Amino acid sequence: MANAPKPTTVKKESSSASNLFATLVIPICIIIGVLLFKFVLGAPEHFIDNNPENLPKTGDYFGMAYKGGFIVPILIGLLLMVIVFSVERFIVIGKASGKGNLDSFVRKVQSNLSTNNIEAAMAECDKQQGSVANVIKSGLKKYREVEADTNLDVEQSVVAIQKDIEEATSLEMPMLEQNLTVIATLVSIGTLMGLLGTVTGMIRAFAGLANSGAPDQAALATGISEALVNTATGISTSTLAIIMYNIFTSKIDKLTYAIDEAGFSIVQTYASTHK
């Protein structure tokens, strides 16, 4: 008895560009954070007597943020990373979703499969041009191959189609999940860096209270400002990272479900029409 043929594969998009992107974005965001901290938040016009060594002017949030200390530029860099990686993931996952409505595409493929119109289903994949379409088209090509191979029985053909879809899926999914680890990591790092800034601020505040005689009000105010600014920035960074991560995982789950749904339809169609 002939063995089931090896599954065909879709072309895997190289991850080198994504890795290079991540390698460049991280230091660039930190550098931009430092520049914003020094030249925007620390601009003299935000402080009394135009001197950054003095307290910020009343109601000047830039000056208040500058008094948050050396942790602030790092937190700004982390926040920029979340924004940049989120935009990049929106673009990649949007491209992977293809053109038009994904649910409508899956329904059209299932409708064509129900009438055994494989060519029309493949034409729909060509129109969609997304990761789901790539996987489904690979399965449909294998459908045609095993259908033309008289040496295979139905069970072998079904296994070959399933393996082909699984192989194609395993090649498409890593591209969708790249850089999600970075966003997930930023959730924890943002919180921890904000906490570190809070602690350093409170140390400075208590140091101002520890002076003999009257407390150093300037040091006390600076320390409290540092603690609150770092807390707020760290929480903001982590919150945005959590929201973005959940949005992207939800989108990827939707793509995976669409692949499973359409792949199941392909297998069932072949099994029911080649008994």
PDB file of C-alpha atoms in Angstrom:
ATOM      1  CA  MET A   1       0.000   0.000   0.000  1.00  0.00           C
ATOM      2  CA  ALA A   2       1.395   3.399  -0.925  1.00  0.00           C
ATOM      3  CA  ASN A   3       2.299   5.832   1.803  1.00  0.00           C
ATOM      4  CA  ALA A   4       0.488   9.126   2.141  1.00  0.00           C
ATOM      5  CA  PRO A   5       2.382  11.917   0.396  1.00  0.00           C
ATOM      6  CA  LYS A   6       4.268  14.516   2.345  1.00  0.00           C
ATOM      7  CA  PRO A   7       2.320  17.719   2.894  1.00  0.00           C
ATOM      8  CA  THR A   8       3.084  20.681   0.749  1.00  0.00           C
ATOM      9  CA  THR A   9       4.097  23.845   2.536  1.00  0.00           C
ATOM     10  CA  VAL A  10       3.379  27.494   2.131  1.00  0.00           C
ATOM     11  CA  LYS A  11       6.319  29.836   1.964  1.00  0.00           C
ATOM     12  CA  LYS A  12       7.314  30.944   5.449  1.00  0.00           C
ATOM     13  CA  GLU A  13       7.837  34.653   5.816  1.00  0.00           C
ATOM     14  CA  SER A  14      11.343  35.311   7.084  1.00  0.00           C
ATOM     15  CA  SER A  15      11.533  36.446  10.688  1.00  0.00           C
ATOM     16  CA  SER A  16      14.841  38.240  10.178  1.00  0.00           C
ATOM     17  CA  ALA A  17      13.137  41.538   9.339  1.00  0.00           C
ATOM     18  CA  SER A  18      10.994  41.328  12.467  1.00  0.00           C
ATOM     19  CA  ASN A  19      13.998  40.463  14.641  1.00  0.00           C
ATOM     20  CA  LEU A  20      15.946  43.378  13.192  1.00  0.00           C
ATOM     21  CA  PHE A  21      12.959  45.634  13.807  1.00  0.00           C
ATOM     22  CA  ALA A  22      12.796  44.643  17.484  1.00  0.00           C
ATOM     23  CA  THR A  23      16.563  44.999  17.885  1.00  0.00           C
ATOM     24  CA  LEU A  24      16.482  48.543  16.534  1.00  0.00           C
ATOM     25  CA  VAL A  25      13.258  49.738  18.149  1.00  0.00           C
ATOM     26  CA  ILE A  26      14.253  48.999  21.760  1.00  0.00           C
ATOM     27  CA  PRO A  27      17.409  51.172  21.951  1.00  0.00           C
ATOM     28  CA  ILE A  28      15.917  53.863  19.709  1.00  0.00           C
ATOM     29  CA  CYS A  29      12.883  54.226  22.003  1.00  0.00           C
ATOM     30  CA  ILE A  30      15.117  54.506  25.059  1.00  0.00           C
ATOM     31  CA  ILE A  31      17.228  57.172  23.320  1.00  0.00           C
ATOM     32  CA  ILE A  32      14.112  59.106  22.303  1.00  0.00           C
ATOM     33  CA  GLY A  33      12.846  58.838  25.896  1.00  0.00           C
ATOM     34  CA  VAL A  34      16.085  60.356  27.204  1.00  0.00           C
ATOM     35  CA  LEU A  35      15.963  63.163  24.630  1.00  0.00           C
ATOM     36  CA  LEU A  36      12.329  63.965  25.453  1.00  0.00           C
ATOM     37  CA  PHE A  37      13.134  63.964  29.153  1.00  0.00           C
ATOM     38  CA  LYS A  38      16.119  66.271  28.782  1.00  0.00           C
ATOM     39  CA  PHE A  39      15.003  68.708  26.103  1.00  0.00           C
ATOM     40  CA  VAL A  40      11.190  68.713  26.364  1.00  0.00           C
ATOM     41  CA  LEU A  41      10.308  67.940  29.972  1.00  0.00           C
ATOM     42  CA  GLY A  42      13.488  69.594  31.229  1.00  0.00           C
ATOM     43  CA  ALA A  43      13.175  72.763  29.151  1.00  0.00           C
ATOM     44  CA  PRO A  44      13.912  75.830  31.343  1.00  0.00           C
ATOM     45  CA  GLU A  45      10.537  77.493  30.683  1.00  0.00           C
ATOM     46  CA  HIS A  46       8.816  74.819  32.784  1.00  0.00           C
ATOM     47  CA  PHE A  47      10.564  75.890  36.004  1.00  0.00           C
ATOM     48  CA  ILE A  48      10.636  78.855  38.360  1.00  0.00           C
ATOM     49  CA  ASP A  49      13.179  81.451  37.210  1.00  0.00           C
ATOM     50  CA  ASN A  50      13.752  79.279  34.118  1.00  0.00           C
ATOM     51  CA  ASN A  51      16.064  77.086  36.148  1.00  0.00           C
ATOM     52  CA  PRO A  52      15.537  73.296  36.008  1.00  0.00           C
ATOM     53  CA  GLU A  53      17.112  73.054  39.456  1.00  0.00           C
ATOM     54  CA  ASN A  54      14.121  74.907  40.903  1.00  0.00           C
ATOM     55  CA  LEU A  55      10.606  73.621  41.436  1.00  0.00           C
ATOM     56  CA  PRO A  56       8.307  73.440  38.392  1.00  0.00           C
ATOM     57  CA  LYS A  57       5.895  76.288  37.759  1.00  0.00           C
ATOM     58  CA  THR A  58       2.422  75.882  39.205  1.00  0.00           C
ATOM     59  CA  GLY A  59       0.360  73.543  37.053  1.00  0.00           C
ATOM     60  CA  ASP A  60       3.236  72.748  34.658  1.00  0.00           C
ATOM     61  CA  TYR A  61       2.979  68.997  34.158  1.00  0.00           C
ATOM     62  CA  PHE A  62       6.116  68.796  32.017  1.00  0.00           C
ATOM     63  CA  GLY A  63       8.163  70.244  34.853  1.00  0.00           C
ATOM     64  CA  MET A  64       6.476  67.897  37.326  1.00  0.00           C
ATOM     65  CA  ALA A  65       7.321  64.922  35.109  1.00  0.00           C
ATOM     66  CA  TYR A  66      10.932  66.096  34.864  1.00  0.00           C
ATOM     67  CA  LYS A  67      11.164  66.073  38.644  1.00  0.00           C
ATOM     68  CA  GLY A  68      10.267  62.385  38.503  1.00  0.00           C
ATOM     69  CA  GLY A  69      13.954  61.600  38.243  1.00  0.00           C
ATOM     70  CA  PHE A  70      16.130  59.305  36.175  1.00  0.00           C
ATOM     71  CA  ILE A  71      13.511  56.530  35.942  1.00  0.00           C
ATOM     72  CA  VAL A  72      11.159  58.766  33.898  1.00  0.00           C
ATOM     73  CA  PRO A  73      13.126  58.631  30.598  1.00  0.00           C
ATOM     74  CA  ILE A  74      13.252  54.834  30.874  1.00  0.00           C
ATOM     75  CA  LEU A  75       9.494  54.708  31.416  1.00  0.00           C
ATOM     76  CA  ILE A  76       8.953  57.045  28.454  1.00  0.00           C
ATOM     77  CA  GLY A  77      11.067  54.695  26.362  1.00  0.00           C
ATOM     78  CA  LEU A  78       9.006  51.701  27.518  1.00  0.00           C
ATOM     79  CA  LEU A  79       5.781  53.528  26.694  1.00  0.00           C
ATOM     80  CA  LEU A  80       7.107  54.338  23.224  1.00  0.00           C
ATOM     81  CA  MET A  81       8.001  50.655  22.754  1.00  0.00           C
ATOM     82  CA  VAL A  82       4.444  49.622  23.569  1.00  0.00           C
ATOM     83  CA  ILE A  83       3.101  52.118  21.025  1.00  0.00           C
ATOM     84  CA  VAL A  84       5.570  51.187  18.278  1.00  0.00           C
ATOM     85  CA  PHE A  85       5.205  47.417  18.699  1.00  0.00           C
ATOM     86  CA  SER A  86       1.419  47.781  18.866  1.00  0.00           C
ATOM     87  CA  VAL A  87       1.340  49.684  15.579  1.00  0.00           C
ATOM     88  CA  GLU A  88       3.628  47.060  14.011  1.00  0.00           C
ATOM     89  CA  ARG A  89       1.389  44.213  15.195  1.00  0.00           C
ATOM     90  CA  PHE A  90      -1.731  45.994  13.946  1.00  0.00           C
ATOM     91  CA  ILE A  91      -0.161  46.226  10.494  1.00  0.00           C
ATOM     92  CA  VAL A  92       1.068  42.607  10.407  1.00  0.00           C
ATOM     93  CA  ILE A  93      -2.101  41.033  11.801  1.00  0.00           C
ATOM     94  CA  GLY A  94      -4.244  43.275   9.600  1.00  0.00           C
ATOM     95  CA  LYS A  95      -2.317  42.076   6.564  1.00  0.00           C
ATOM     96  CA  ALA A  96      -2.643  38.472   7.737  1.00  0.00           C
ATOM     97  CA  SER A  97      -6.426  38.911   8.017  1.00  0.00           C
ATOM     98  CA  GLY A  98      -6.494  39.604   4.293  1.00  0.00           C
ATOM     99  CA  LYS A  99      -8.924  41.652   2.268  1.00  0.00           C
ATOM    100  CA  GLY A 100     -12.579  41.841   3.167  1.00  0.00           C
ATOM    101  CA  ASN A 101     -14.472  40.253   6.019  1.00  0.00           C
ATOM    102  CA  LEU A 102     -12.874  37.066   7.361  1.00  0.00           C
ATOM    103  CA  ASP A 103     -16.138  35.442   8.453  1.00  0.00           C
ATOM    104  CA  SER A 104     -17.635  36.096   5.025  1.00  0.00           C
ATOM    105  CA  PHE A 105     -14.569  34.538   3.391  1.00  0.00           C
ATOM    106  CA  VAL A 106     -14.871  31.373   5.476  1.00  0.00           C
ATOM    107  CA  ARG A 107     -18.577  31.098   4.643  1.00  0.00           C
ATOM    108  CA  LYS A 108     -17.854  31.450   0.918  1.00  0.00           C
ATOM    109  CA  VAL A 109     -15.205  28.741   1.083  1.00  0.00           C
ATOM    110  CA  GLN A 110     -17.595  26.442   2.955  1.00  0.00           C
ATOM    111  CA  SER A 111     -20.346  27.177   0.440  1.00  0.00           C
ATOM    112  CA  ASN A 112     -18.064  26.278  -2.467  1.00  0.00           C
ATOM    113  CA  LEU A 113     -16.896  23.151  -0.690  1.00  0.00           C
ATOM    114  CA  SER A 114     -20.494  22.062  -0.102  1.00  0.00           C
ATOM    115  CA  THR A 115     -20.949  21.998  -3.878  1.00  0.00           C
ATOM    116  CA  ASN A 116     -17.495  20.436  -4.373  1.00  0.00           C
ATOM    117  CA  ASN A 117     -16.408  23.527  -6.307  1.00  0.00           C
ATOM    118  CA  ILE A 118     -12.741  23.466  -5.305  1.00  0.00           C
ATOM    119  CA  GLU A 119     -11.631  25.893  -8.005  1.00  0.00           C
ATOM    120  CA  ALA A 120     -14.082  28.547  -6.815  1.00  0.00           C
ATOM    121  CA  ALA A 121     -12.866  28.048  -3.233  1.00  0.00           C
ATOM    122  CA  MET A 122      -9.268  28.555  -4.385  1.00  0.00           C
ATOM    123  CA  ALA A 123     -10.323  31.677  -6.257  1.00  0.00           C
ATOM    124  CA  GLU A 124     -11.774  33.056  -3.017  1.00  0.00           C
ATOM    125  CA  CYS A 125      -8.399  32.400  -1.352  1.00  0.00           C
ATOM    126  CA  ASP A 126      -6.666  34.380  -4.093  1.00  0.00           C
ATOM    127  CA  LYS A 127      -9.022  37.288  -3.441  1.00  0.00           C
ATOM    128  CA  GLN A 128      -8.557  37.194   0.328  1.00  0.00           C
ATOM    129  CA  GLN A 129      -4.729  37.181   0.290  1.00  0.00           C
ATOM    130  CA  GLY A 130      -4.241  36.616   4.006  1.00  0.00           C
ATOM    131  CA  SER A 131      -2.707  33.992   6.281  1.00  0.00           C
ATOM    132  CA  VAL A 132      -6.017  32.145   6.561  1.00  0.00           C
ATOM    133  CA  ALA A 133      -6.340  32.162   2.782  1.00  0.00           C
ATOM    134  CA  ASN A 134      -2.760  30.871   2.417  1.00  0.00           C
ATOM    135  CA  VAL A 135      -3.424  27.936   4.722  1.00  0.00           C
ATOM    136  CA  ILE A 136      -6.773  27.071   3.160  1.00  0.00           C
ATOM    137  CA  LYS A 137      -5.386  27.299  -0.361  1.00  0.00           C
ATOM    138  CA  SER A 138      -2.574  24.959   0.608  1.00  0.00           C
ATOM    139  CA  GLY A 139      -5.158  22.478   1.893  1.00  0.00           C
ATOM    140  CA  LEU A 140      -7.204  22.810  -1.287  1.00  0.00           C
ATOM    141  CA  LYS A 141      -4.132  22.151  -3.431  1.00  0.00           C
ATOM    142  CA  LYS A 142      -3.456  19.007  -1.459  1.00  0.00           C
ATOM    143  CA  TYR A 143      -7.134  18.113  -1.908  1.00  0.00           C
ATOM    144  CA  ARG A 144      -6.602  18.168  -5.669  1.00  0.00           C
ATOM    145  CA  GLU A 145      -3.347  16.223  -5.435  1.00  0.00           C
ATOM    146  CA  VAL A 146      -4.713  13.353  -3.354  1.00  0.00           C
ATOM    147  CA  GLU A 147      -7.887  13.273  -5.441  1.00  0.00           C
ATOM    148  CA  ALA A 148      -5.763  12.638  -8.547  1.00  0.00           C
ATOM    149  CA  ASP A 149      -3.625   9.988  -6.802  1.00  0.00           C
ATOM    150  CA  THR A 150      -5.351   6.644  -7.342  1.00  0.00           C
ATOM    151  CA  ASN A 151      -2.878   4.846  -5.062  1.00  0.00           C
ATOM    152  CA  LEU A 152      -4.307   6.474  -1.943  1.00  0.00           C
ATOM    153  CA  ASP A 153      -7.404   5.354  -0.101  1.00  0.00           C
ATOM    154  CA  VAL A 154      -9.785   7.817   1.556  1.00  0.00           C
ATOM    155  CA  GLU A 155      -8.199   7.556   4.990  1.00  0.00           C
ATOM    156  CA  GLN A 156      -4.700   8.238   3.669  1.00  0.00           C
ATOM    157  CA  SER A 157      -5.960  11.160   1.623  1.00  0.00           C
ATOM    158  CA  VAL A 158      -7.713  12.708   4.619  1.00  0.00           C
ATOM    159  CA  VAL A 159      -4.567  12.349   6.739  1.00  0.00           C
ATOM    160  CA  ALA A 160      -2.484  13.955   3.979  1.00  0.00           C
ATOM    161  CA  ILE A 161      -4.871  16.932   3.780  1.00  0.00           C
ATOM    162  CA  GLN A 162      -4.894  17.340   7.559  1.00  0.00           C
ATOM    163  CA  LYS A 163      -1.093  17.236   7.735  1.00  0.00           C
ATOM    164  CA  ASP A 164      -0.811  19.791   4.965  1.00  0.00           C
ATOM    165  CA  ILE A 165      -3.145  22.208   6.739  1.00  0.00           C
ATOM    166  CA  GLU A 166      -1.297  21.715  10.029  1.00  0.00           C
ATOM    167  CA  GLU A 167       2.056  22.304   8.333  1.00  0.00           C
ATOM    168  CA  ALA A 168       0.818  25.449   6.630  1.00  0.00           C
ATOM    169  CA  THR A 169      -0.646  26.714   9.902  1.00  0.00           C
ATOM    170  CA  SER A 170       2.614  26.097  11.769  1.00  0.00           C
ATOM    171  CA  LEU A 171       4.416  28.236   9.191  1.00  0.00           C
ATOM    172  CA  GLU A 172       1.953  31.132   9.333  1.00  0.00           C
ATOM    173  CA  MET A 173       1.315  31.400  13.088  1.00  0.00           C
ATOM    174  CA  PRO A 174       4.854  32.326  14.261  1.00  0.00           C
ATOM    175  CA  MET A 175       4.772  35.385  12.015  1.00  0.00           C
ATOM    176  CA  LEU A 176       1.580  36.536  13.740  1.00  0.00           C
ATOM    177  CA  GLU A 177       2.917  35.939  17.249  1.00  0.00           C
ATOM    178  CA  GLN A 178       6.287  37.637  16.800  1.00  0.00           C
ATOM    179  CA  ASN A 179       6.919  40.590  19.137  1.00  0.00           C
ATOM    180  CA  LEU A 180       3.905  39.708  21.294  1.00  0.00           C
ATOM    181  CA  THR A 181       6.433  38.451  23.837  1.00  0.00           C
ATOM    182  CA  VAL A 182       7.956  41.922  23.912  1.00  0.00           C
ATOM    183  CA  ILE A 183       4.583  43.512  24.637  1.00  0.00           C
ATOM    184  CA  ALA A 184       3.846  40.921  27.326  1.00  0.00           C
ATOM    185  CA  THR A 185       7.246  41.584  28.906  1.00  0.00           C
ATOM    186  CA  LEU A 186       6.619  45.329  28.910  1.00  0.00           C
ATOM    187  CA  VAL A 187       3.569  44.726  31.116  1.00  0.00           C
ATOM    188  CA  SER A 188       5.815  43.520  33.942  1.00  0.00           C
ATOM    189  CA  ILE A 189       8.752  45.821  33.243  1.00  0.00           C
ATOM    190  CA  GLY A 190       6.536  48.909  33.180  1.00  0.00           C
ATOM    191  CA  THR A 191       5.060  48.037  36.566  1.00  0.00           C
ATOM    192  CA  LEU A 192       8.424  47.212  38.117  1.00  0.00           C
ATOM    193  CA  MET A 193      10.155  50.324  36.783  1.00  0.00           C
ATOM    194  CA  GLY A 194       7.271  52.465  38.026  1.00  0.00           C
ATOM    195  CA  LEU A 195       7.570  50.809  41.434  1.00  0.00           C
ATOM    196  CA  LEU A 196      11.331  51.426  41.447  1.00  0.00           C
ATOM    197  CA  GLY A 197      10.730  55.095  40.683  1.00  0.00           C
ATOM    198  CA  THR A 198       8.142  55.245  43.440  1.00  0.00           C
ATOM    199  CA  VAL A 199      10.589  53.786  45.958  1.00  0.00           C
ATOM    200  CA  THR A 200      13.399  56.160  44.967  1.00  0.00           C
ATOM    201  CA  GLY A 201      10.995  59.081  45.239  1.00  0.00           C
ATOM    202  CA  MET A 202       9.866  58.069  48.690  1.00  0.00           C
ATOM    203  CA  ILE A 203      13.486  57.651  49.767  1.00  0.00           C
ATOM    204  CA  ARG A 204      14.142  61.214  48.668  1.00  0.00           C
ATOM    205  CA  ALA A 205      10.987  62.456  50.425  1.00  0.00           C
ATOM    206  CA  PHE A 206      11.886  60.805  53.721  1.00  0.00           C
ATOM    207  CA  ALA A 207      15.431  62.086  53.369  1.00  0.00           C
ATOM    208  CA  GLY A 208      13.964  65.591  53.257  1.00  0.00           C
ATOM    209  CA  LEU A 209      12.014  64.889  56.442  1.00  0.00           C
ATOM    210  CA  ALA A 210      15.056  63.440  58.178  1.00  0.00           C
ATOM    211  CA  ASN A 211      16.953  66.742  58.248  1.00  0.00           C
ATOM    212  CA  SER A 212      17.495  68.196  61.681  1.00  0.00           C
ATOM    213  CA  GLY A 213      15.365  71.225  62.391  1.00  0.00           C
ATOM    214  CA  ALA A 214      12.816  72.225  59.788  1.00  0.00           C
ATOM    215  CA  PRO A 215      12.215  69.653  57.006  1.00  0.00           C
ATOM    216  CA  ASP A 216      13.614  70.473  53.585  1.00  0.00           C
ATOM    217  CA  GLN A 217      10.352  71.315  51.819  1.00  0.00           C
ATOM    218  CA  ALA A 218      11.946  71.401  48.364  1.00  0.00           C
ATOM    219  CA  ALA A 219      13.437  67.924  48.819  1.00  0.00           C
ATOM    220  CA  LEU A 220      10.164  66.649  50.260  1.00  0.00           C
ATOM    221  CA  ALA A 221       8.138  68.017  47.350  1.00  0.00           C
ATOM    222  CA  THR A 222      10.624  66.687  44.799  1.00  0.00           C
ATOM    223  CA  GLY A 223      10.589  63.226  46.352  1.00  0.00           C
ATOM    224  CA  ILE A 224       6.804  63.007  46.440  1.00  0.00           C
ATOM    225  CA  SER A 225       6.605  64.282  42.853  1.00  0.00           C
ATOM    226  CA  GLU A 226       9.136  61.687  41.748  1.00  0.00           C
ATOM    227  CA  ALA A 227       7.176  58.897  43.397  1.00  0.00           C
ATOM    228  CA  LEU A 228       3.819  59.916  41.929  1.00  0.00           C
ATOM    229  CA  VAL A 229       5.117  60.629  38.416  1.00  0.00           C
ATOM    230  CA  ASN A 230       6.854  57.264  38.207  1.00  0.00           C
ATOM    231  CA  THR A 231       3.815  55.466  39.585  1.00  0.00           C
ATOM    232  CA  ALA A 232       1.499  57.087  37.049  1.00  0.00           C
ATOM    233  CA  THR A 233       3.831  56.499  34.089  1.00  0.00           C
ATOM    234  CA  GLY A 234       4.512  52.890  35.046  1.00  0.00           C
ATOM    235  CA  ILE A 235       0.812  52.117  35.473  1.00  0.00           C
ATOM    236  CA  SER A 236      -0.008  53.802  32.149  1.00  0.00           C
ATOM    237  CA  THR A 237       2.653  51.780  30.331  1.00  0.00           C
ATOM    238  CA  SER A 238       1.530  48.476  31.820  1.00  0.00           C
ATOM    239  CA  THR A 239      -2.155  49.203  31.240  1.00  0.00           C
ATOM    240  CA  LEU A 240      -1.629  50.021  27.572  1.00  0.00           C
ATOM    241  CA  ALA A 241       0.570  46.933  27.123  1.00  0.00           C
ATOM    242  CA  ILE A 242      -2.075  44.666  28.700  1.00  0.00           C
ATOM    243  CA  ILE A 243      -4.836  46.094  26.511  1.00  0.00           C
ATOM    244  CA  MET A 244      -2.769  45.754  23.332  1.00  0.00           C
ATOM    245  CA  TYR A 245      -1.645  42.224  24.180  1.00  0.00           C
ATOM    246  CA  ASN A 246      -5.222  41.072  24.785  1.00  0.00           C
ATOM    247  CA  ILE A 247      -6.417  42.702  21.571  1.00  0.00           C
ATOM    248  CA  PHE A 248      -3.730  40.975  19.517  1.00  0.00           C
ATOM    249  CA  THR A 249      -4.180  37.557  21.101  1.00  0.00           C
ATOM    250  CA  SER A 250      -7.912  37.860  20.464  1.00  0.00           C
ATOM    251  CA  LYS A 251      -7.283  38.665  16.797  1.00  0.00           C
ATOM    252  CA  ILE A 252      -4.874  35.736  16.449  1.00  0.00           C
ATOM    253  CA  ASP A 253      -7.382  33.401  18.113  1.00  0.00           C
ATOM    254  CA  LYS A 254      -9.973  34.531  15.578  1.00  0.00           C
ATOM    255  CA  LEU A 255      -7.612  33.740  12.705  1.00  0.00           C
ATOM    256  CA  THR A 256      -6.789  30.343  14.212  1.00  0.00           C
ATOM    257  CA  TYR A 257     -10.472  29.539  14.626  1.00  0.00           C
ATOM    258  CA  ALA A 258     -11.157  30.505  11.007  1.00  0.00           C
ATOM    259  CA  ILE A 259      -8.352  28.198   9.844  1.00  0.00           C
ATOM    260  CA  ASP A 260      -9.675  25.317  11.960  1.00  0.00           C
ATOM    261  CA  GLU A 261     -13.224  25.874  10.742  1.00  0.00           C
ATOM    262  CA  ALA A 262     -12.324  26.002   7.061  1.00  0.00           C
ATOM    263  CA  GLY A 263      -9.808  23.162   7.393  1.00  0.00           C
ATOM    264  CA  PHE A 264     -12.433  20.952   9.003  1.00  0.00           C
ATOM    265  CA  SER A 265     -14.796  21.723   6.115  1.00  0.00           C
ATOM    266  CA  ILE A 266     -12.149  20.671   3.578  1.00  0.00           C
ATOM    267  CA  VAL A 267     -11.510  17.358   5.340  1.00  0.00           C
ATOM    268  CA  GLN A 268     -15.206  16.629   5.808  1.00  0.00           C
ATOM    269  CA  THR A 269     -15.976  17.453   2.187  1.00  0.00           C
ATOM    270  CA  TYR A 270     -13.318  15.071   0.932  1.00  0.00           C
ATOM    271  CA  ALA A 271     -14.370  12.306   3.306  1.00  0.00           C
ATOM    272  CA  SER A 272     -18.044  12.619   2.369  1.00  0.00           C
ATOM    273  CA  THR A 273     -17.528  12.794  -1.398  1.00  0.00           C
ATOM    274  CA  HIS A 274     -14.942   9.987  -1.690  1.00  0.00           C
ATOM    275  CA  LYS A 275     -16.516   7.185   0.279  1.00  0.00           C
TER     276      LYS A 275
END
